[in-house]
Amino acid sequence: MNVCAIMQPTYLPWLGYLDLVDQVDVFVLLDDVQFAKRSWQQRNRIKTPAGLAWLTVPTRVKGRSEQRIIDVDIASDPSFPRDHLRSIDLNYRRTAHYAPLADSFAQALTAAAADRRLADLTTIMIAWLAERFGIATTVLRSSQLATSGKRGERLVSLCRAVGAHAYLATPGSRAYLEEDREHFEAVDIEIAIHGYEHPVYPQAFPPFQPNASAIDALFNLGPDGAAACLRSGRRPRTALSE
């Protein structure tokens, strides 16, 4: 059965996001819906001695309240991505696996930011993370697919566009999927809910705090250890009605 998941692109996403990508055949980045300022679309957190701290991509929003994610420009801020790389280096340079990954990460982030489009940046960095975590899922962008409809209808249209017979959704989607389930049932697309429990791992600056960007696990554990850690948090999928 061909399984699909659909999510808005996230900047340096957390482990649960990557586990969702890892569990499906096709992952669609929903990049042609409205941008939400100061959301996970443009920011995430790293671990510091003071706790979790935000890294936010500066974006151009003045006079653009209705813009789609795909249309969002990164602000012409000469300090980005230098500031993010400096913060990451300051807080992870002493972790066991930062040094072998640092140059590749810096090159990917700098090159991705040079295009000045937020969706391109997030897409490239998700691909960088997926490669390090050993995730081989096909990742597409909704703007590349000829689909239509709103809410559930749009999700069904995207599932059909990629040949999916099942849709794996996040727990936060349960309520509106219950309302829109008829659209899936009409074309025999099964809905399941992703199950994930954040794993605990050796982390710089104890005590452990969950829900940081996946780079936290990667720099602390290395690619093999982070991949095993990622999958250790996987829990059984549940039916929409459960």
Coordinates of N, CA and C in Angstrom, one line a residue:
M1 N 0.9 -1.2 0.0 CA 0.0 0.0 0.0 C 0.9 1.2 0.0
N2 N 0.6 2.1 -0.9 CA 1.4 3.4 -1.0 C 0.9 4.4 0.0
V3 N 1.7 4.8 0.9 CA 1.3 5.7 2.0 C 1.9 7.1 1.8
C4 N 1.1 8.1 2.1 CA 1.5 9.5 1.9 C 1.3 10.3 3.2
A5 N 2.1 11.2 3.4 CA 1.9 12.2 4.5 C 2.1 13.6 3.9
I6 N 1.4 14.6 4.4 CA 1.4 15.9 3.9 C 1.6 16.9 5.1
M7 N 2.6 17.7 5.0 CA 2.9 18.7 6.1 C 3.4 20.0 5.5
Q8 N 3.2 21.1 6.2 CA 3.9 22.3 5.8 C 5.4 22.2 6.0
P9 N 6.2 22.8 5.2 CA 7.6 22.7 5.4 C 8.0 23.4 6.7
T10 N 8.9 22.8 7.4 CA 9.3 23.3 8.7 C 10.8 23.5 8.7
Y11 N 11.3 24.6 9.4 CA 12.7 24.9 9.5 C 13.4 24.0 10.5
L12 N 14.3 23.2 10.1 CA 15.1 22.3 10.9 C 14.2 21.6 11.9
P13 N 13.3 20.7 11.4 CA 12.2 20.1 12.2 C 12.7 19.2 13.3
W14 N 11.7 18.9 14.2 CA 12.0 18.0 15.3 C 12.0 16.5 14.9
L15 N 12.3 15.6 15.8 CA 12.4 14.2 15.5 C 11.1 13.6 15.0
G16 N 10.0 14.0 15.6 CA 8.7 13.5 15.2 C 8.3 13.8 13.8
Y17 N 8.7 14.9 13.3 CA 8.5 15.3 11.9 C 9.2 14.4 11.0
L18 N 10.5 14.2 11.3 CA 11.3 13.3 10.5 C 10.8 11.8 10.5
D19 N 10.3 11.4 11.7 CA 9.8 10.1 11.8 C 8.6 9.9 10.9
L20 N 7.7 11.0 10.8 CA 6.6 10.9 9.8 C 7.1 10.8 8.4
V21 N 8.1 11.5 8.0 CA 8.7 11.4 6.7 C 9.2 10.0 6.5
D22 N 9.8 9.4 7.5 CA 10.4 8.1 7.4 C 9.4 7.0 7.2
Q23 N 8.2 7.2 7.7 CA 7.2 6.1 7.7 C 6.3 6.0 6.4
V24 N 6.5 6.9 5.5 CA 5.7 6.9 4.3 C 6.5 6.7 3.1
D25 N 5.8 6.4 2.0 CA 6.4 6.3 0.7 C 6.7 7.6 0.0
V26 N 5.7 8.5 0.2 CA 5.8 9.9 -0.4 C 5.4 10.9 0.6
F27 N 6.3 11.9 0.8 CA 6.0 13.0 1.7 C 5.8 14.3 0.9
V28 N 4.7 14.9 1.1 CA 4.4 16.1 0.3 C 4.6 17.4 1.3
L29 N 5.4 18.3 0.9 CA 5.6 19.5 1.6 C 4.5 20.5 1.1
L30 N 3.6 20.9 1.9 CA 2.4 21.7 1.6 C 2.9 23.2 1.6
D31 N 3.5 23.6 0.4 CA 4.1 24.9 0.4 C 3.3 26.0 -0.3
D32 N 2.1 25.6 -0.8 CA 1.3 26.7 -1.5 C 0.0 27.0 -0.7
V33 N 0.1 27.0 0.6 CA -0.9 27.5 1.5 C -0.4 28.7 2.2
Q34 N -1.3 29.4 3.0 CA -0.9 30.7 3.6 C 0.2 30.5 4.6
F35 N 1.1 31.4 4.5 CA 2.2 31.5 5.5 C 1.8 32.0 6.8
A36 N 2.2 31.4 7.9 CA 1.9 31.8 9.3 C 3.2 32.4 9.9
K37 N 3.2 33.7 10.1 CA 4.3 34.3 10.7 C 4.7 33.8 12.1
R38 N 6.0 33.7 12.4 CA 6.5 33.2 13.6 C 5.9 31.8 14.0
S39 N 5.8 31.0 13.0 CA 5.4 29.6 13.2 C 6.6 28.7 12.9
W40 N 6.4 27.4 13.0 CA 7.5 26.4 12.8 C 8.0 26.5 11.3
Q41 N 7.2 27.1 10.5 CA 7.6 27.3 9.1 C 8.9 28.1 9.0
Q42 N 9.2 29.0 9.9 CA 10.3 29.8 9.8 C 11.3 29.7 11.0
R43 N 11.0 28.9 12.0 CA 11.8 28.8 13.2 C 11.8 27.5 13.9
N44 N 12.8 27.3 14.7 CA 12.9 26.1 15.5 C 13.8 26.4 16.7
R45 N 14.0 25.3 17.5 CA 14.8 25.6 18.8 C 16.0 24.7 18.9
I46 N 17.0 25.2 19.5 CA 18.2 24.4 19.9 C 18.4 24.4 21.4
K47 N 19.2 23.5 21.9 CA 19.5 23.4 23.3 C 20.7 24.3 23.7
T48 N 20.5 25.1 24.7 CA 21.5 25.9 25.2 C 21.7 25.7 26.7
P49 N 22.7 26.3 27.4 CA 22.8 26.1 28.8 C 21.6 26.7 29.6
A50 N 20.9 27.6 28.9 CA 19.7 28.3 29.6 C 18.4 27.6 29.2
G51 N 18.5 26.5 28.4 CA 17.3 25.8 28.0 C 17.1 25.9 26.4
L52 N 15.9 25.8 25.9 CA 15.7 25.8 24.5 C 15.6 27.3 24.0
A53 N 16.3 27.5 22.9 CA 16.4 28.9 22.4 C 15.9 28.9 20.9
W54 N 15.3 29.9 20.5 CA 14.7 30.0 19.1 C 15.8 30.4 18.1
L55 N 15.8 29.8 16.9 CA 16.4 30.3 15.8 C 15.4 30.6 14.7
T56 N 15.2 31.9 14.4 CA 14.2 32.3 13.5 C 14.7 32.9 12.2
V57 N 14.2 32.4 11.1 CA 14.6 32.9 9.8 C 13.9 34.2 9.5
P58 N 14.6 35.3 9.3 CA 14.0 36.6 9.1 C 13.3 36.6 7.7
T59 N 12.0 37.1 7.7 CA 11.3 37.0 6.4 C 10.7 38.4 6.1
R60 N 10.3 38.6 4.9 CA 9.7 39.9 4.5 C 8.2 39.7 4.6
V61 N 7.5 40.4 5.5 CA 6.1 40.2 5.7 C 5.3 41.5 5.6
K62 N 5.9 42.7 5.6 CA 5.2 43.9 5.5 C 4.4 44.0 4.2
G63 N 3.1 44.2 4.3 CA 2.3 44.3 3.2 C 2.0 43.0 2.5
R64 N 2.4 41.9 3.1 CA 2.2 40.6 2.5 C 1.5 39.6 3.4
S65 N 0.4 40.1 4.0 CA -0.3 39.3 5.0 C -0.9 38.0 4.4
E66 N -1.2 38.0 3.2 CA -1.9 36.9 2.6 C -1.0 36.0 1.7
Q67 N 0.3 36.2 1.9 CA 1.3 35.4 1.0 C 1.3 33.9 1.4
R68 N 1.6 33.1 0.3 CA 1.7 31.7 0.5 C 3.2 31.4 0.9
I69 N 3.4 30.2 1.5 CA 4.7 29.9 1.9 C 5.7 29.9 0.8
I70 N 5.3 29.5 -0.4 CA 6.2 29.4 -1.5 C 6.6 30.8 -2.0
D71 N 5.8 31.8 -1.6 CA 6.1 33.2 -2.0 C 6.9 34.0 -1.0
V72 N 7.2 33.4 0.1 CA 7.9 34.2 1.2 C 9.3 34.3 0.9
D73 N 9.8 35.6 0.9 CA 11.2 35.9 0.8 C 11.9 36.0 2.1
I74 N 13.1 35.5 2.1 CA 14.0 35.7 3.3 C 14.4 37.2 3.3
A75 N 14.3 37.8 4.4 CA 14.7 39.2 4.5 C 16.1 39.4 4.2
S76 N 16.4 40.6 3.6 CA 17.8 40.9 3.2 C 18.6 41.3 4.5
D77 N 18.8 40.3 5.3 CA 19.6 40.5 6.6 C 21.0 39.9 6.4
P78 N 22.0 40.7 6.4 CA 23.3 40.2 6.2 C 23.8 39.3 7.3
S79 N 23.1 39.3 8.5 CA 23.6 38.4 9.6 C 23.0 37.0 9.5
F80 N 22.0 36.8 8.5 CA 21.5 35.5 8.4 C 22.1 34.8 7.1
P81 N 22.6 33.6 7.2 CA 22.5 32.6 8.3 C 23.7 32.6 9.2
R82 N 24.5 33.6 9.1 CA 25.7 33.7 10.0 C 25.4 33.6 11.5
D83 N 24.3 34.3 11.9 CA 23.9 34.3 13.3 C 23.5 32.9 13.8
H84 N 22.7 32.2 12.9 CA 22.3 30.8 13.2 C 23.5 29.9 13.4
L85 N 24.4 30.0 12.4 CA 25.6 29.1 12.5 C 26.4 29.4 13.7
R86 N 26.5 30.7 14.1 CA 27.3 31.0 15.3 C 26.6 30.5 16.5
S87 N 25.3 30.6 16.6 CA 24.6 30.0 17.8 C 24.7 28.5 17.9
I88 N 24.6 27.9 16.7 CA 24.7 26.4 16.7 C 26.1 26.0 17.1
D89 N 27.1 26.7 16.5 CA 28.5 26.3 16.9 C 28.8 26.5 18.4
L90 N 28.3 27.6 18.9 CA 28.6 28.0 20.3 C 28.0 26.9 21.2
N91 N 26.8 26.4 20.9 CA 26.1 25.4 21.8 C 26.4 24.0 21.5
Y92 N 27.0 23.6 20.3 CA 27.2 22.2 20.0 C 28.6 21.9 19.7
R93 N 29.5 22.8 19.8 CA 30.9 22.5 19.4 C 31.5 21.5 20.3
R94 N 31.0 21.3 21.5 CA 31.6 20.3 22.4 C 30.9 19.0 22.4
T95 N 29.8 18.9 21.6 CA 29.1 17.6 21.5 C 30.0 16.6 20.7
A96 N 29.7 15.3 20.9 CA 30.6 14.3 20.4 C 30.7 14.2 18.8
H97 N 29.6 14.6 18.1 CA 29.5 14.4 16.7 C 29.4 15.7 15.9
Y98 N 29.5 16.8 16.5 CA 29.3 18.1 15.8 C 30.4 18.3 14.8
A99 N 31.7 18.1 15.1 CA 32.8 18.5 14.3 C 32.7 17.8 12.9
P100 N 32.4 16.5 12.8 CA 32.4 15.9 11.5 C 31.2 16.4 10.6
L101 N 30.2 17.0 11.2 CA 29.0 17.4 10.5 C 29.0 18.9 10.2
A102 N 29.7 19.6 10.9 CA 29.6 21.1 11.0 C 29.8 21.7 9.6
D103 N 30.8 21.4 8.9 CA 31.1 22.0 7.6 C 30.0 21.7 6.6
S104 N 29.5 20.5 6.5 CA 28.4 20.1 5.6 C 27.2 20.9 5.9
F105 N 26.9 20.9 7.2 CA 25.7 21.7 7.7 C 25.8 23.1 7.3
A106 N 26.9 23.8 7.6 CA 27.1 25.2 7.3 C 27.0 25.5 5.8
Q107 N 27.6 24.6 5.0 CA 27.5 24.8 3.5 C 26.1 24.6 3.0
A108 N 25.4 23.7 3.5 CA 24.0 23.5 3.1 C 23.1 24.7 3.5
L109 N 23.2 25.1 4.7 CA 22.4 26.2 5.1 C 22.8 27.5 4.4
T110 N 24.0 27.8 4.2 CA 24.4 29.0 3.5 C 24.0 29.0 2.0
A111 N 24.1 27.8 1.4 CA 23.7 27.7 0.0 C 22.2 27.8 -0.1
A112 N 21.5 27.2 0.8 CA 20.0 27.2 0.7 C 19.5 28.6 1.0
A113 N 20.1 29.4 1.9 CA 19.6 30.7 2.2 C 19.9 31.7 1.1
A114 N 20.9 31.4 0.2 CA 21.3 32.3 -0.8 C 20.3 32.6 -1.9
D115 N 19.3 31.6 -2.0 CA 18.2 31.8 -3.0 C 17.2 32.7 -2.5
R116 N 17.2 33.0 -1.2 CA 16.3 34.0 -0.6 C 14.8 33.6 -0.6
R117 N 14.5 32.4 -0.7 CA 13.2 31.9 -0.6 C 13.1 30.9 0.6
L118 N 12.1 31.2 1.5 CA 12.0 30.4 2.7 C 11.7 28.9 2.3
A119 N 10.8 28.7 1.4 CA 10.4 27.3 1.0 C 11.6 26.5 0.5
D120 N 12.4 27.2 -0.3 CA 13.6 26.5 -0.8 C 14.6 26.2 0.3
L121 N 14.7 27.1 1.3 CA 15.6 26.9 2.4 C 15.1 25.7 3.2
T122 N 13.9 25.7 3.6 CA 13.4 24.6 4.4 C 13.4 23.2 3.7
T123 N 13.1 23.2 2.4 CA 13.1 22.0 1.6 C 14.5 21.4 1.6
I124 N 15.5 22.3 1.3 CA 16.9 21.8 1.2 C 17.4 21.3 2.6
M125 N 17.0 22.0 3.7 CA 17.5 21.5 5.0 C 16.8 20.3 5.4
I126 N 15.6 20.1 5.1 CA 14.9 18.8 5.4 C 15.6 17.7 4.6
A127 N 15.9 17.9 3.4 CA 16.7 16.9 2.6 C 18.0 16.6 3.2
W128 N 18.7 17.6 3.7 CA 20.0 17.4 4.4 C 19.8 16.5 5.6
L129 N 18.8 16.8 6.4 CA 18.6 16.0 7.6 C 18.2 14.6 7.3
A130 N 17.3 14.4 6.3 CA 16.8 13.1 5.9 C 18.0 12.2 5.5
E131 N 18.9 12.8 4.7 CA 20.1 12.0 4.3 C 20.9 11.6 5.5
R132 N 21.1 12.4 6.5 CA 21.9 12.0 7.7 C 21.2 11.0 8.5
F133 N 19.9 11.0 8.5 CA 19.1 10.1 9.3 C 18.8 8.8 8.5
G134 N 19.3 8.7 7.3 CA 19.1 7.5 6.5 C 17.6 7.4 6.0
I135 N 17.0 8.5 5.8 CA 15.6 8.4 5.3 C 15.6 8.6 3.8
A136 N 15.0 7.6 3.1 CA 15.0 7.6 1.6 C 13.7 7.9 1.0
T137 N 12.7 8.4 1.8 CA 11.4 8.7 1.3 C 11.4 9.8 0.2
T138 N 10.6 9.6 -0.8 CA 10.4 10.6 -1.9 C 9.7 11.8 -1.3
V139 N 10.3 13.0 -1.5 CA 9.8 14.2 -1.0 C 9.4 15.1 -2.1
L140 N 8.2 15.6 -2.2 CA 7.7 16.4 -3.3 C 7.1 17.7 -2.6
R141 N 6.9 18.7 -3.5 CA 6.2 19.9 -3.0 C 4.9 20.1 -3.7
S142 N 3.9 20.5 -2.9 CA 2.5 20.5 -3.4 C 2.4 21.5 -4.6
S143 N 3.2 22.5 -4.6 CA 3.2 23.5 -5.7 C 3.6 22.9 -7.0
Q144 N 4.2 21.7 -7.0 CA 4.6 21.0 -8.2 C 3.5 20.0 -8.7
L145 N 2.5 19.9 -8.0 CA 1.4 18.9 -8.3 C 0.1 19.7 -8.7
A146 N -0.5 19.2 -9.7 CA -1.8 19.8 -10.2 C -2.9 19.3 -9.4
T147 N -3.3 20.0 -8.3 CA -4.3 19.5 -7.4 C -5.3 20.7 -7.1
S148 N -6.4 20.4 -6.5 CA -7.4 21.4 -6.2 C -8.1 21.1 -4.9
G149 N -9.0 22.0 -4.5 CA -9.9 21.8 -3.3 C -9.3 22.4 -2.1
K150 N -10.1 22.4 -1.0 CA -9.7 22.9 0.3 C -9.8 21.8 1.3
R151 N -8.9 22.0 2.4 CA -8.9 21.1 3.5 C -8.8 19.6 3.1
G152 N -9.8 18.8 3.5 CA -9.8 17.4 3.2 C -9.8 17.1 1.7
E153 N -10.5 17.9 0.9 CA -10.6 17.7 -0.5 C -9.2 17.9 -1.1
R154 N -8.4 18.9 -0.7 CA -7.1 19.1 -1.2 C -6.2 18.0 -0.8
L155 N -6.3 17.5 0.4 CA -5.4 16.4 0.8 C -5.7 15.1 0.0
V156 N -7.0 14.9 -0.3 CA -7.3 13.7 -1.1 C -6.7 13.9 -2.5
S157 N -6.9 15.1 -3.0 CA -6.3 15.4 -4.4 C -4.8 15.2 -4.4
L158 N -4.1 15.6 -3.4 CA -2.7 15.4 -3.3 C -2.3 13.9 -3.2
C159 N -3.1 13.2 -2.4 CA -2.9 11.7 -2.2 C -3.1 11.0 -3.6
R160 N -4.1 11.4 -4.3 CA -4.3 10.8 -5.6 C -3.3 11.2 -6.6
A161 N -2.8 12.4 -6.5 CA -1.7 12.8 -7.5 C -0.4 12.0 -7.3
V162 N -0.2 11.5 -6.1 CA 1.1 10.7 -5.9 C 0.8 9.2 -5.8
G163 N -0.5 8.8 -6.1 CA -0.8 7.4 -6.1 C -0.9 6.8 -4.8
A164 N -1.3 7.5 -3.8 CA -1.3 7.0 -2.4 C -2.7 6.4 -2.1
H165 N -2.7 5.3 -1.4 CA -3.9 4.6 -1.0 C -4.2 4.8 0.5
A166 N -3.2 5.4 1.2 CA -3.4 5.6 2.6 C -2.7 7.0 3.0
Y167 N -3.3 7.6 4.0 CA -2.8 8.9 4.4 C -2.4 8.8 5.9
L168 N -1.2 9.2 6.2 CA -0.7 9.2 7.6 C -0.7 10.6 8.1
A169 N -1.5 10.9 9.1 CA -1.8 12.2 9.6 C -1.2 12.4 11.0
T170 N -1.0 13.6 11.4 CA -0.5 13.9 12.7 C -1.7 14.0 13.7
P171 N -1.5 13.7 15.0 CA -2.6 13.7 15.9 C -3.3 15.0 15.9
G172 N -2.7 16.1 15.7 CA -3.4 17.4 15.7 C -4.3 17.6 14.5
S173 N -4.3 16.7 13.5 CA -5.2 16.8 12.4 C -6.5 16.0 12.6
R174 N -6.6 15.3 13.7 CA -7.7 14.3 13.9 C -9.1 15.0 13.8
A175 N -9.2 16.2 14.5 CA -10.6 16.8 14.5 C -11.1 17.1 13.2
Y176 N -10.3 17.8 12.4 CA -10.8 18.2 11.1 C -10.9 17.1 10.1
L177 N -10.0 16.1 10.3 CA -10.1 14.9 9.4 C -11.4 14.1 9.7
E178 N -11.9 14.1 10.9 CA -13.2 13.5 11.3 C -14.3 14.2 10.5
E179 N -14.2 15.5 10.4 CA -15.2 16.3 9.6 C -15.1 16.0 8.1
D180 N -13.9 15.8 7.6 CA -13.7 15.7 6.2 C -13.5 14.2 5.7
R181 N -13.7 13.2 6.6 CA -13.4 11.9 6.2 C -14.1 11.3 5.0
E182 N -15.3 11.9 4.8 CA -16.1 11.4 3.7 C -15.4 11.6 2.3
H183 N -14.5 12.6 2.2 CA -13.8 12.8 1.0 C -12.8 11.6 0.8
F184 N -12.2 11.2 1.9 CA -11.2 10.0 1.8 C -12.0 8.7 1.5
E185 N -13.1 8.5 2.2 CA -13.8 7.3 2.0 C -14.4 7.2 0.6
A186 N -14.7 8.3 0.0 CA -15.3 8.3 -1.4 C -14.3 7.7 -2.4
V187 N -13.0 7.8 -2.1 CA -12.0 7.2 -3.1 C -11.2 6.1 -2.4
D188 N -11.7 5.6 -1.3 CA -11.0 4.5 -0.6 C -9.6 4.8 -0.2
I189 N -9.4 5.9 0.3 CA -8.1 6.3 0.9 C -8.2 6.1 2.4
E190 N -7.4 5.2 3.0 CA -7.4 5.0 4.4 C -6.7 6.0 5.2
I191 N -7.2 6.4 6.3 CA -6.5 7.4 7.2 C -6.0 6.7 8.5
A192 N -4.8 7.0 8.8 CA -4.2 6.6 10.0 C -3.5 7.7 10.7
I193 N -3.4 7.6 12.1 CA -2.8 8.7 12.9 C -1.4 8.3 13.3
H194 N -0.4 9.1 13.1 CA 0.9 8.9 13.4 C 1.1 8.8 14.9
G195 N 1.8 7.8 15.4 CA 2.1 7.7 16.8 C 3.6 7.9 17.1
Y196 N 3.9 8.9 18.0 CA 5.3 9.1 18.3 C 5.4 9.6 19.7
E197 N 6.4 9.1 20.4 CA 6.8 9.6 21.8 C 8.2 10.0 21.8
H198 N 8.5 11.2 22.2 CA 9.8 11.8 22.1 C 10.8 11.0 22.9
P199 N 11.9 10.4 22.3 CA 12.9 9.7 23.0 C 13.7 10.6 23.9
V200 N 14.3 10.0 24.9 CA 15.3 10.7 25.8 C 16.7 10.2 25.4
Y201 N 17.6 11.1 25.2 CA 19.0 10.7 24.9 C 20.0 11.6 25.6
P202 N 21.3 11.2 25.6 CA 22.3 12.1 26.2 C 22.4 13.4 25.5
Q203 N 22.1 14.5 26.2 CA 22.0 15.8 25.6 C 23.0 16.8 26.3
A204 N 23.6 17.6 25.6 CA 24.4 18.7 26.2 C 23.6 19.5 27.1
F205 N 24.2 20.0 28.1 CA 23.5 21.0 29.1 C 22.3 20.3 29.7
P206 N 22.5 19.3 30.5 CA 21.3 18.7 31.3 C 20.6 19.7 32.1
P207 N 19.4 19.4 32.5 CA 18.6 18.2 32.2 C 18.1 18.2 30.8
F208 N 17.7 17.0 30.4 CA 17.2 16.8 29.0 C 15.9 17.6 28.8
Q209 N 15.8 18.2 27.6 CA 14.6 18.8 27.2 C 14.2 18.4 25.8
P210 N 12.9 17.9 25.7 CA 12.5 17.4 24.4 C 12.1 18.5 23.4
N211 N 11.8 18.1 22.2 CA 11.2 19.0 21.1 C 12.2 20.0 20.6
A212 N 13.5 19.8 20.7 CA 14.4 20.6 20.0 C 14.5 20.2 18.5
S213 N 15.1 21.0 17.7 CA 15.3 20.6 16.3 C 16.1 19.2 16.3
A214 N 15.9 18.5 15.2 CA 16.5 17.2 15.1 C 18.1 17.3 15.0
I215 N 18.6 18.5 14.8 CA 20.0 18.6 14.8 C 20.6 18.4 16.2
D216 N 19.8 18.6 17.2 CA 20.2 18.3 18.6 C 20.6 16.9 18.7
A217 N 19.7 16.0 18.3 CA 20.1 14.5 18.4 C 21.2 14.2 17.5
L218 N 21.2 14.8 16.3 CA 22.3 14.5 15.3 C 23.7 14.8 15.9
F219 N 23.8 16.0 16.4 CA 25.1 16.5 16.9 C 25.5 15.8 18.2
N220 N 24.6 15.4 19.0 CA 24.9 14.6 20.2 C 25.1 13.2 20.0
L221 N 24.5 12.5 19.0 CA 24.5 11.1 18.9 C 25.2 10.6 17.6
G222 N 25.4 11.5 16.6 CA 25.9 11.1 15.3 C 24.8 10.5 14.4
P223 N 25.1 10.4 13.2 CA 24.0 9.9 12.2 C 23.4 8.5 12.6
D224 N 24.3 7.5 12.9 CA 23.7 6.2 13.3 C 23.0 6.2 14.6
G225 N 23.5 6.9 15.6 CA 22.9 6.9 16.9 C 21.6 7.7 16.8
A226 N 21.6 8.8 16.0 CA 20.4 9.7 15.9 C 19.3 8.9 15.2
A227 N 19.7 8.2 14.1 CA 18.7 7.4 13.4 C 18.0 6.4 14.3
A228 N 18.8 5.7 15.1 CA 18.2 4.7 16.0 C 17.4 5.3 17.0
C229 N 17.8 6.5 17.5 CA 17.0 7.2 18.5 C 15.7 7.7 17.9
L230 N 15.8 8.2 16.7 CA 14.5 8.7 16.0 C 13.5 7.6 16.0
R231 N 13.9 6.4 15.6 CA 13.0 5.3 15.4 C 12.5 4.7 16.7
S232 N 13.3 4.9 17.8 CA 12.9 4.3 19.1 C 11.6 5.0 19.6
G233 N 11.4 6.2 19.1 CA 10.2 6.9 19.6 C 8.9 6.6 18.8
R234 N 9.0 5.7 17.8 CA 7.9 5.3 17.0 C 6.9 4.5 17.8
R235 N 5.6 4.8 17.7 CA 4.5 4.1 18.4 C 3.5 3.6 17.3
P236 N 2.7 2.6 17.6 CA 1.8 2.1 16.6 C 0.8 3.2 16.1
R237 N 0.5 3.1 14.8 CA -0.5 4.0 14.3 C -1.8 3.7 14.8
T238 N -2.7 4.7 14.8 CA -4.1 4.4 15.3 C -5.1 4.8 14.2
A239 N -6.2 4.2 14.3 CA -7.3 4.6 13.3 C -7.8 6.0 13.7
L240 N -8.4 6.6 12.7 CA -8.9 8.0 12.9 C -10.0 8.0 14.0
S241 N -10.8 7.0 14.2 CA -11.9 6.9 15.1 C -11.4 6.5 16.5
E242 N -10.2 6.1 16.7 CA -9.7 5.7 18.0 C -9.4 6.9 18.9

